[in-house]
Coordinates of C-alpha atoms in Angstrom, one line a residue:
Chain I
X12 CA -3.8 5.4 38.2
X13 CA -6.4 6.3 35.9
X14 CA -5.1 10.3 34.8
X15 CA -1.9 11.8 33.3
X16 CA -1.2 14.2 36.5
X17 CA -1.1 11.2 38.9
X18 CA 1.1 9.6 36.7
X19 CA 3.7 12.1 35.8
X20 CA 3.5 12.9 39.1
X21 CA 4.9 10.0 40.5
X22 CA 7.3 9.7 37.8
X23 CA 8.5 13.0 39.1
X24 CA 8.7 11.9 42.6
X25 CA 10.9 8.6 41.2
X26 CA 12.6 10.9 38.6
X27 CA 13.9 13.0 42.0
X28 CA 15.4 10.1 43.7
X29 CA 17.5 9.2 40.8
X30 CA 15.3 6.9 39.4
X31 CA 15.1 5.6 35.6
X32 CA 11.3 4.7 33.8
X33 CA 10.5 2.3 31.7
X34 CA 7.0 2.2 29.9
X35 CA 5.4 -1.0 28.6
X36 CA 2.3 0.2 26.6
X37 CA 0.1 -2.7 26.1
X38 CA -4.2 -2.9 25.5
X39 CA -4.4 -5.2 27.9
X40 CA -6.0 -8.8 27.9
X41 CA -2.3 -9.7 29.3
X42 CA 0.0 -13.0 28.4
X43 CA 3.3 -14.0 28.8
X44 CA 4.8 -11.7 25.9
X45 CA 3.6 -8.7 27.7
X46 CA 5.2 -9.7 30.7
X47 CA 8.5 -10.1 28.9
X48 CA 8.1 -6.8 28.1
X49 CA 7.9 -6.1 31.9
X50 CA 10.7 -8.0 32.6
X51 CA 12.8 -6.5 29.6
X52 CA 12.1 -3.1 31.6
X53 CA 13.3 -4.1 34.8
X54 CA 16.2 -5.1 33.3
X55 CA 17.0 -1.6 32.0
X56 CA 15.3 0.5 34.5
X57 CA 14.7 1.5 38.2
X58 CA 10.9 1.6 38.0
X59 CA 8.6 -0.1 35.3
X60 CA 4.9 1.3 34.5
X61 CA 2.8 -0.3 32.5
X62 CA -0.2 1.4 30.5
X63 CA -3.7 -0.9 29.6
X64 CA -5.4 1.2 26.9
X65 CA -7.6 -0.4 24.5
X66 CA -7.0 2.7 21.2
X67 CA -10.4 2.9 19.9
X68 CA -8.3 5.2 16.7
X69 CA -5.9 2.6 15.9
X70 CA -9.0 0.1 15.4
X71 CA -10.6 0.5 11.8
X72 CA -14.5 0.5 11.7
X73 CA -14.8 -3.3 10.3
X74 CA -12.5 -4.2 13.2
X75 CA -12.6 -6.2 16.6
X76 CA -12.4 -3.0 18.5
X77 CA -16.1 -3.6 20.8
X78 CA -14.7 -7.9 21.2
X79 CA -11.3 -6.9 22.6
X80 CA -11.0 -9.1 25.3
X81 CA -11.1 -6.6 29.0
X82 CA -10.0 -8.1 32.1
X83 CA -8.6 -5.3 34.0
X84 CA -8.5 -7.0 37.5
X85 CA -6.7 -10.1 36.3
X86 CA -4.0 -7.8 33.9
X87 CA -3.2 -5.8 37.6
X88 CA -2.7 -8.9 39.8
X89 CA -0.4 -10.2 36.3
X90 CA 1.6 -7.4 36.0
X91 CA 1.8 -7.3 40.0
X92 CA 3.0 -10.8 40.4
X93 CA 5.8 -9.5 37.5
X94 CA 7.4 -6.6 39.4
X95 CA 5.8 -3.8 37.7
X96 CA 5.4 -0.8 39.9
X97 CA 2.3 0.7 38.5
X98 CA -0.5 0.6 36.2
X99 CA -1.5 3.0 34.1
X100 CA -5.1 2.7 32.7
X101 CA -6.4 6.0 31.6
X102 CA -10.1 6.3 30.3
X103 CA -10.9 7.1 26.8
X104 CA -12.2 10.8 27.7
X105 CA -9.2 11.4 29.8
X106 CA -6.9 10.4 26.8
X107 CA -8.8 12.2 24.0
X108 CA -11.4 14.8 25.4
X109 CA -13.3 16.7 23.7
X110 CA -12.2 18.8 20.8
X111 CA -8.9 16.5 20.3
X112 CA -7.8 17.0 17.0
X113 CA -4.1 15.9 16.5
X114 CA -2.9 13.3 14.6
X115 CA 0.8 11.8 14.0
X116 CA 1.8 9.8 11.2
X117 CA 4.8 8.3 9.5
X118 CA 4.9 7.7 5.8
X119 CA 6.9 5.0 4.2
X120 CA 7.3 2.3 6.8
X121 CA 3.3 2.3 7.4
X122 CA 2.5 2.1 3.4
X123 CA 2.6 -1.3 2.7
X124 CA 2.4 -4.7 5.2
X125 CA -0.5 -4.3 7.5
X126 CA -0.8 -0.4 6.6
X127 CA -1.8 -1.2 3.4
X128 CA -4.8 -4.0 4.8
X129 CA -5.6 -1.3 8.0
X130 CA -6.0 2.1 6.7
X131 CA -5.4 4.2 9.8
X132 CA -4.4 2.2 12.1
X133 CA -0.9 3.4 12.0
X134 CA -2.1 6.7 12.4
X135 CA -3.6 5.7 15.5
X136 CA -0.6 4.0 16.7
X137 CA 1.8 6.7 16.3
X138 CA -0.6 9.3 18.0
X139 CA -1.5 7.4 20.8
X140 CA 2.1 6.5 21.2
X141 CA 3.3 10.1 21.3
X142 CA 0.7 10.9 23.8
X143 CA 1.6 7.6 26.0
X144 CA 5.3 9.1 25.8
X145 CA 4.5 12.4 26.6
X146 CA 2.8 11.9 29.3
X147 CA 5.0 9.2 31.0
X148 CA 8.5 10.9 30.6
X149 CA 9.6 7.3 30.4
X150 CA 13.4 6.5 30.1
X151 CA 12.5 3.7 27.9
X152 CA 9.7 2.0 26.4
X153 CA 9.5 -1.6 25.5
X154 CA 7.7 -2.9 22.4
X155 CA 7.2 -6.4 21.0
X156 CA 8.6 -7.8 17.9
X157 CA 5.9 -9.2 17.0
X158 CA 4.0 -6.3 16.0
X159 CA 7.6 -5.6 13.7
X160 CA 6.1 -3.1 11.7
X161 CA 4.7 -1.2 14.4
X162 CA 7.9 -1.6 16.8
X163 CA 9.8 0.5 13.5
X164 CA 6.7 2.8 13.1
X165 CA 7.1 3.8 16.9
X166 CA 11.2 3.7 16.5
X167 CA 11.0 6.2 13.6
X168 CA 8.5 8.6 15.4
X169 CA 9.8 9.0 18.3
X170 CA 12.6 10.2 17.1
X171 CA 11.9 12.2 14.2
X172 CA 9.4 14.2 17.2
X173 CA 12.5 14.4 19.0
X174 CA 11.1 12.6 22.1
X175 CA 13.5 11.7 24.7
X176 CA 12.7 8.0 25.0
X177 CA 14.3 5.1 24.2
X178 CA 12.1 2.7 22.2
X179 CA 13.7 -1.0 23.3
X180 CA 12.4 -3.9 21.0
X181 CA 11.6 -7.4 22.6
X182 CA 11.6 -10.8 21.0
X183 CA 8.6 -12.4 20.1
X184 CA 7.9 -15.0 23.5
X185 CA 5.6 -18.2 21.7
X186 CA 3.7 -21.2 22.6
X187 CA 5.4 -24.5 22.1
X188 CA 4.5 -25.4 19.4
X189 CA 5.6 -21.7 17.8
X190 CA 2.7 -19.9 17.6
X191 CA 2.9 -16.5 18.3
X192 CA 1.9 -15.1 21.8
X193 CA -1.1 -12.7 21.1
X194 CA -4.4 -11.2 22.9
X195 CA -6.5 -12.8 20.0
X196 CA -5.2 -16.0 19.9
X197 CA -8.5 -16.2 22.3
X198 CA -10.4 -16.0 19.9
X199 CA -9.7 -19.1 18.1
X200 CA -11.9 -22.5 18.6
X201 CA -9.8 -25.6 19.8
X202 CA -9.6 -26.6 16.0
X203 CA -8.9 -23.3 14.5
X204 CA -6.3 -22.9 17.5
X205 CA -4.6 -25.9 16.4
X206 CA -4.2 -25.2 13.1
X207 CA -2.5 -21.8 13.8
X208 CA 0.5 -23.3 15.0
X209 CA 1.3 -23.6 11.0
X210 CA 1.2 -20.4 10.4
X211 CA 5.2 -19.8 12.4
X212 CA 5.6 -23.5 10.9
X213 CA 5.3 -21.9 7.4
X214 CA 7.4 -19.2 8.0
X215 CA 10.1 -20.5 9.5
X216 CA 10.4 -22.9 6.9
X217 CA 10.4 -20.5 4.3
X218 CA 13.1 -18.5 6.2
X219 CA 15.2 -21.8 6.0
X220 CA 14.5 -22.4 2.7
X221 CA 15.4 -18.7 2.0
X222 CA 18.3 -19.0 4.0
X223 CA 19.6 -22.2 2.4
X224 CA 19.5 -20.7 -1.1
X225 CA 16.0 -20.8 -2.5
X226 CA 14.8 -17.6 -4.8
X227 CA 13.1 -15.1 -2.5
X228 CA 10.5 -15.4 -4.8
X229 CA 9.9 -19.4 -4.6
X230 CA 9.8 -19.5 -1.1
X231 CA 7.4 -17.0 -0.6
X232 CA 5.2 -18.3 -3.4
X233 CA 5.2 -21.7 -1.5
X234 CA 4.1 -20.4 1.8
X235 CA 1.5 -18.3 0.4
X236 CA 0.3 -21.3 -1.6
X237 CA 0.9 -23.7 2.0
X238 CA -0.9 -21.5 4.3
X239 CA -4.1 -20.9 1.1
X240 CA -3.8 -24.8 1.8
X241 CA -4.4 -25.0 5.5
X242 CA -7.0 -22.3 5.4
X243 CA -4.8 -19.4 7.2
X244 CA -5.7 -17.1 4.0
X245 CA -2.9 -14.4 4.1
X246 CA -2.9 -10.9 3.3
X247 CA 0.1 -10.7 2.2
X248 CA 3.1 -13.2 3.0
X249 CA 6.8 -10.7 2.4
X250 CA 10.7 -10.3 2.6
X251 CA 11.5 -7.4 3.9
X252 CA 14.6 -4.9 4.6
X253 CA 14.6 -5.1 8.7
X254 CA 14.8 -1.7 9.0
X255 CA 13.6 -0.1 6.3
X256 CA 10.6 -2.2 5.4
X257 CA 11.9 -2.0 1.8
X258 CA 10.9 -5.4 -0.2
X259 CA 14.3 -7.9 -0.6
X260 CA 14.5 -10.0 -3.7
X261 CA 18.0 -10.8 -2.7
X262 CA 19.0 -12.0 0.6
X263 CA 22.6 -9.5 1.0
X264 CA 21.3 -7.6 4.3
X265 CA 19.3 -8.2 7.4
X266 CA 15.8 -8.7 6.5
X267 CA 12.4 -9.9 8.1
X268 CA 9.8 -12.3 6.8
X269 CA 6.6 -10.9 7.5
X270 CA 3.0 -11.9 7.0
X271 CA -0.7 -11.6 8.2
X272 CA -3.0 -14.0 8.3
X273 CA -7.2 -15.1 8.3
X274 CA -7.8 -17.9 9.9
X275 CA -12.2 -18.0 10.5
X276 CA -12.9 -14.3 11.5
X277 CA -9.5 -14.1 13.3
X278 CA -6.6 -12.2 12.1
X279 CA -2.9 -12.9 13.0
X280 CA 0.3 -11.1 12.2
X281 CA 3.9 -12.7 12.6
X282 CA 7.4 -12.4 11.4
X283 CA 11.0 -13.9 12.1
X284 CA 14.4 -12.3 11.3
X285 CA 15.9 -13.7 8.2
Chain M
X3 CA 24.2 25.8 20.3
X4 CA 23.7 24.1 16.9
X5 CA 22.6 20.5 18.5
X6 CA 19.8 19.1 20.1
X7 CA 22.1 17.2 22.4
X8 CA 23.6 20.4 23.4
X9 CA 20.6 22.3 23.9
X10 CA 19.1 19.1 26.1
X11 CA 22.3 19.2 28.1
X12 CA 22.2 22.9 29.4
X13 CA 18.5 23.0 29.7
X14 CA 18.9 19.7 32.3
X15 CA 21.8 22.1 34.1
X16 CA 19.3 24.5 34.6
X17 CA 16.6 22.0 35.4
X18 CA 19.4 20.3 38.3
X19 CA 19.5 23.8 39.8
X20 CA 15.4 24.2 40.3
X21 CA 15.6 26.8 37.4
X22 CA 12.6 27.1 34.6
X23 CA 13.1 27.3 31.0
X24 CA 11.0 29.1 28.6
X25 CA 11.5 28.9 24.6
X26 CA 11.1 31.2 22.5
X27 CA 10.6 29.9 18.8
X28 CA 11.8 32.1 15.7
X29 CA 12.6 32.1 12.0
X30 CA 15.3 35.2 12.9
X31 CA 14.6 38.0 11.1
X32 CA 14.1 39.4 14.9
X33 CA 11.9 42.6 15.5
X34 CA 10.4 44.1 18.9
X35 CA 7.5 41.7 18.3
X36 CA 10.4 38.9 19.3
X37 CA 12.1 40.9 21.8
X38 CA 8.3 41.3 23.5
X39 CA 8.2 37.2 23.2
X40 CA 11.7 37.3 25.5
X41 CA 10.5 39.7 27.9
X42 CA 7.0 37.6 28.3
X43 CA 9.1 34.7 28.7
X44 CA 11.9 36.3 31.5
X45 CA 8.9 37.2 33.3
X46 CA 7.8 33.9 33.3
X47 CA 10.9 32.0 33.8
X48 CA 14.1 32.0 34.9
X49 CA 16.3 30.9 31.4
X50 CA 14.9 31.9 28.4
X51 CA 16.2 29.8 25.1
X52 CA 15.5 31.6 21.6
X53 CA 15.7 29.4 18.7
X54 CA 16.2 30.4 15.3
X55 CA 15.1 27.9 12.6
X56 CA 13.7 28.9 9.1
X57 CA 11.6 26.0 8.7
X58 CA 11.2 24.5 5.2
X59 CA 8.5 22.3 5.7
X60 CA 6.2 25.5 6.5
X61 CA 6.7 27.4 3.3
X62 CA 4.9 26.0 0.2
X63 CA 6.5 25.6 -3.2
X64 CA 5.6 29.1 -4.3
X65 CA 6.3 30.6 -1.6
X66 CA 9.1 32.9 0.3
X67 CA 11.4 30.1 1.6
X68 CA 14.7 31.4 -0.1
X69 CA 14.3 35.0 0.2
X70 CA 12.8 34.7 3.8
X71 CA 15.5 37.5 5.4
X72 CA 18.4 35.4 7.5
X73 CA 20.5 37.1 9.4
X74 CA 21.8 35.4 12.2
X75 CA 24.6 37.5 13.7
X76 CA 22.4 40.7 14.3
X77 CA 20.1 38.2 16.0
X78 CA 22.5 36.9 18.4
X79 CA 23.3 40.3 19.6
X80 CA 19.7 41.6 20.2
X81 CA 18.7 38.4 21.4
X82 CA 21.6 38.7 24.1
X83 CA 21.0 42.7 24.7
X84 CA 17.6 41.8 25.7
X85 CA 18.7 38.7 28.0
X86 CA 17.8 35.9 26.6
X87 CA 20.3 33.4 28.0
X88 CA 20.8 30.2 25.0
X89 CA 20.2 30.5 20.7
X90 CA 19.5 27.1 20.0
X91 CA 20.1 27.7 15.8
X92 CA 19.9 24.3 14.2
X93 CA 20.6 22.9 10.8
X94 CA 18.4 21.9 8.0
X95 CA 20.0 18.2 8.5
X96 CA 19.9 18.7 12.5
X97 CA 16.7 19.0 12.3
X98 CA 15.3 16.5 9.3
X99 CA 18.1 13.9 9.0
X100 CA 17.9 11.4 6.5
X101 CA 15.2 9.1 6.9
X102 CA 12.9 12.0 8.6
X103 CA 8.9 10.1 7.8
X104 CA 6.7 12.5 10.7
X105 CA 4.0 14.5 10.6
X106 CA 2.0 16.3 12.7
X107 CA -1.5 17.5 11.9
X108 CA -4.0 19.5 13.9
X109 CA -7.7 19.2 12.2
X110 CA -10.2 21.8 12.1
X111 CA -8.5 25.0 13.5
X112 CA -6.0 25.1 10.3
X113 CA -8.8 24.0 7.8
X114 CA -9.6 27.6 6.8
X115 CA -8.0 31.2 6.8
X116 CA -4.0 30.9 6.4
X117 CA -5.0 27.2 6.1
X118 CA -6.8 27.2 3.2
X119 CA -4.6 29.7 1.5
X120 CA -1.4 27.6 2.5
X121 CA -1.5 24.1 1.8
X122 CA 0.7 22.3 4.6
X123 CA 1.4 24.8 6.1
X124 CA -0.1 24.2 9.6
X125 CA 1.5 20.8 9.0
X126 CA 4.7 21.7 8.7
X127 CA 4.4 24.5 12.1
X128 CA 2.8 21.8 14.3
X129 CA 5.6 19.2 13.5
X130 CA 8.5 21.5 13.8
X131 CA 7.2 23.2 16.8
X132 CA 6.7 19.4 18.3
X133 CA 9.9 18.8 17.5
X134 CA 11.2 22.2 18.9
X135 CA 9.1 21.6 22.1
X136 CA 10.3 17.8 22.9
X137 CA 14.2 18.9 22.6
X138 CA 13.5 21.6 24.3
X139 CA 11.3 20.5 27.2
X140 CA 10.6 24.0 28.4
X141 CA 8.4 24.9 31.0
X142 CA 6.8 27.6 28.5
X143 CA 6.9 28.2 25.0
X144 CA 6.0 31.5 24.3
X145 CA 4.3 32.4 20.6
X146 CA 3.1 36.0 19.5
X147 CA -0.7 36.9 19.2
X148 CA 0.2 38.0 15.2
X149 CA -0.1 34.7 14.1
X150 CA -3.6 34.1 15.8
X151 CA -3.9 30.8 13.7
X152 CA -0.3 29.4 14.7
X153 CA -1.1 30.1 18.3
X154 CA -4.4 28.8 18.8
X155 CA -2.7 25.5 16.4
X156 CA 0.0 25.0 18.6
X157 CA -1.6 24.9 21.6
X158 CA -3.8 22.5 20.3
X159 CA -1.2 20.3 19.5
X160 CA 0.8 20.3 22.7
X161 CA -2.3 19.7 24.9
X162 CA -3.5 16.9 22.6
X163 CA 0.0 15.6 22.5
X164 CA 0.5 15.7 25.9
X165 CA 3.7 17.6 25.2
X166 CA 4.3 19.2 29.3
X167 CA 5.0 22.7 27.8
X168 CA 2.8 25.7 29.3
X169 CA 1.9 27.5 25.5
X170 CA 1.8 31.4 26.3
X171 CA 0.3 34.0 23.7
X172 CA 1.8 37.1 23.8
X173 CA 0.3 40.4 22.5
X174 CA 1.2 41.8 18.7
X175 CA 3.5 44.5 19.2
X176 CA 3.1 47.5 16.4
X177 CA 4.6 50.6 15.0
X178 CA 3.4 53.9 15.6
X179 CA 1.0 54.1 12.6
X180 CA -0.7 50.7 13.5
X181 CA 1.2 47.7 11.4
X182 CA 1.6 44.9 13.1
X183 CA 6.0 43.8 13.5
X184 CA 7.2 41.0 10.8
X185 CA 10.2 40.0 9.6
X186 CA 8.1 40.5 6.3
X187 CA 7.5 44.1 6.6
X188 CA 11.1 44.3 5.2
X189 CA 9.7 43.1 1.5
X190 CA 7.7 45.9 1.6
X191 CA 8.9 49.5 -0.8
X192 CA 8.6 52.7 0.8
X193 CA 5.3 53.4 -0.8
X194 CA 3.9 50.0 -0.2
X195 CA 5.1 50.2 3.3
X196 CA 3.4 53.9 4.2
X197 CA 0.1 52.0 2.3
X198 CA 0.3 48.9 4.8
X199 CA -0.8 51.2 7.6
X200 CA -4.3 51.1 6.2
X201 CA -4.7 47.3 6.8
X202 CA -4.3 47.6 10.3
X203 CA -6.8 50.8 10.1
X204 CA -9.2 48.8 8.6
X205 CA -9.3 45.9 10.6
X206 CA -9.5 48.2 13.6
X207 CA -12.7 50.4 11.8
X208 CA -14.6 46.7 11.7
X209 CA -14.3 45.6 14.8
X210 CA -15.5 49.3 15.9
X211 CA -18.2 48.9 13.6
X212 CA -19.1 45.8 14.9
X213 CA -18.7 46.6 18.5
X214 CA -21.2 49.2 17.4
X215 CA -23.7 47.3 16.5
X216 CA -23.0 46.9 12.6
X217 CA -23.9 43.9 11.4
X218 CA -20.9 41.4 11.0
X219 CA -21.6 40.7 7.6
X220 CA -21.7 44.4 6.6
X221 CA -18.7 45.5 8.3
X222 CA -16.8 42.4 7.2
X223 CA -17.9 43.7 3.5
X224 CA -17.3 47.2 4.1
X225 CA -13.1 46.2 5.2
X226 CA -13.1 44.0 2.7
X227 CA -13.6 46.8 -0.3
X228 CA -11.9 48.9 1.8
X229 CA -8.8 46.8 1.4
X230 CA -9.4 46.1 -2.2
X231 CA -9.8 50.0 -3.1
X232 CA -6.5 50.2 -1.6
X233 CA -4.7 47.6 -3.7
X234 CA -4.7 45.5 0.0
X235 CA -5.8 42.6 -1.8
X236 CA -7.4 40.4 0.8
X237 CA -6.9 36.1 0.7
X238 CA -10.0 36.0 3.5
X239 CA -11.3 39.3 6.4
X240 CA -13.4 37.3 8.7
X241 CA -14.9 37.3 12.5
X242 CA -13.9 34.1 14.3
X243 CA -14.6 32.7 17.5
X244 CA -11.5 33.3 19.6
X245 CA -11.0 30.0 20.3
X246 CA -12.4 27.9 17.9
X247 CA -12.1 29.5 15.0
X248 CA -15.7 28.8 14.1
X249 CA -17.0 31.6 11.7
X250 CA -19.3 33.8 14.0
X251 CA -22.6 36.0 12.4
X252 CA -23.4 37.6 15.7
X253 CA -21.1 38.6 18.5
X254 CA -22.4 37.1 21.3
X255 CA -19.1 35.7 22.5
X256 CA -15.0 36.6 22.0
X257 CA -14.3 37.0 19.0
X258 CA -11.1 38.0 16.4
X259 CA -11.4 39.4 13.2
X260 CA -8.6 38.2 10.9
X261 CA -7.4 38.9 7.7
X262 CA -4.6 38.2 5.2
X263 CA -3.4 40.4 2.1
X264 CA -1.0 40.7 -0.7
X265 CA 0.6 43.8 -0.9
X266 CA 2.5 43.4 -4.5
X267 CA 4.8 40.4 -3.8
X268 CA 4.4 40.8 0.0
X269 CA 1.6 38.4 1.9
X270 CA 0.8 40.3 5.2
X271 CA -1.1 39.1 8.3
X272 CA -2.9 40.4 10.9
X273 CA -6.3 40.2 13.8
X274 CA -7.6 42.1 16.3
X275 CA -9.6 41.0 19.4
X276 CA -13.3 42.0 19.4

């Protein structure tokens, strides 16, 4: 369905048989993480819809907004083949036509991390998140863990606006050798690919290292300093409060390693609970 | 009701029995201009829901946040003599529990007139009214033409959030001499009140003038020292286009003239269509 009547529409029509909604928002350019998400719905919920909008607001100007990898027919048969009932993919005019002037935006969780290296784009997120909401009416929406920040950022909105959906995190789904389901992961050469898989490697050692004893601060000094030596340059490598997003200098709570990564003109995010 | 979870559970009642809801947002304080908000929304719908929340987030620091006039039993009673059917009053914490990070901001349409004059302002309506909107999830949401500004703002909002809600502007009601009903009409003395009439008077001798022919920048000078020779002293007097808000020279389209003054201690508001 490609407008917001046809869709609320038939969530109507499902809402009147006694039917529960779950929303997967994704930009498309599907993999296996998305369709966890998928499956994470059906598990809660009668009906699953999934939306495919690539945000142009969430993108900053320097960004890889125009290379986002589209494949629209392939993402259909996907999410098909994975039990989702519909497919929402609204054009840009029909999601922000002219003389759209509305923003939502959370402060403190969207500061630092990758709201400090995109300015905006957590802006973007949180208003384009709203709107998905809105106009689904979902029961629940799933969101991956792997976008952490932005899983808390959506958690936090929706319910300070009050919006009667349930925001469902899913654990990160990853390659064998750990790295990190994403969309850009296509962008990577065979060699740069390759290398990527020690960016989790790095991580997860730290989190051991933390989690054996090692000064927050040591730990995360040597996988900044490991990673500057594979040539995965990071923004910014952190411990974190897992729900607050409040920097830990001592492991005595749940907390969530966190970092972003360059690696050639690609940029990664990851994180693992600590 | 003092809870959102209350509030969501009789609206769904209603909803279950094929009945409409329409909401009726206040600060209290009610006048006739409120009551007229009921009526538009009884003939609209079949449950009308009143809510009564004096909004922090909406006043500035200077501003009349503490003195604003709360009295919440008389409103119950003229709320129920003239059938409205819920009072959703909320607390401060109901409303903005710890942790509370949102905003929502509508651009252009609140950069000028009450914008400019009050900083955060329109940020502070369009959140709370998103908020107020989402727990309600009313059919209509009905919001007097007297704060031209907050009308055209919120309607803005809910469209561009998607937010299902029907936004209904209902006419400014008036006393005999002219002066548009507020809850801040009770600041006024005796002699600043019988003065007051002459804004309304003055605003209504511009738009004559310009429906005459005058030219817009002449009249809009002429009510301006009007005002002043009064001791009316105006923040802005403009012509606007009626839905844009866009200044307009010539009146070659719907338009409103708009104006805010301070009466001693007492910040008044009003427009007129021309």
């Amino acid at each position: 369905m490609r407008t917001v009547a046809a869709l609320r529409a038939r969530v109507r029509e499902w809402n009147a048989a006694g039917q529960s909604v779950a929303l997967v928002p994704t930009m498309g350019a599907l993999h296996a993480g998305h369709l966890a998400l998928v499956a994470a719905g059906l598990a809660r919920a009668d009906r699953v819809v999934a939306s495919i909008f690539v945000n142009p607001t969430q993108f900053g100007p320097n960004e890889d907004f125009s290379r986002y990898p589209r494949r629209e027919a392939e993402d259909a048969a996907a999410l098909a083949g994975a039990g989702c009932h519909l497919l929402f993919a609204p054009t840009v005019e029909e999601m922000y036509p002219a003389g759209f002037a509305s923003s939502v935006q959370v402060a403190g969780l969207t500061a630092e991390l990758d709201g400090a290296h995109r300015p905006g784009h957590f802006d973007g997120v949180a208003t384009v998140v709203s709107k998905l909401l809105n106009q689904a009416g979902a029961d629940f929406a799933m969101f991956g863990e792997k976008d952490y920040q932005q899983l808390l950022t959506v958690r936090r909105m929706a319910a300070d606006l009050d919006i009667p959906t349930e925001i469902v995190g899913v654990p990160t789904v990853r390659e064998a050798d750990g790295l990190a389901l994403s969309s850009r992961n296509a962008y990577l050469s065979a060699e740069e690919r390759a290398r990527a898989a020690l960016f989790p490697k790095t991580l997860m050692a730290a989190r051991d290292a933390i989690r054996a004893g090692t000064a927050v601060e040591t730990a995360l000094a040597e996988a900044d300093a490991a990673l500057r030596a594979a040539g995965l340059v990071p923004d910014y490598v952190a411990l974190r409060d897992a729900e607050t997003l409040l920097p830990v200098t001592v492991l005595d709570r749940p907390a969530r390693i966190l970092s972003a990564i360059r690696l050639g003109s690609t940029r990664l995010i990851d994180n693992l609970a600590v």
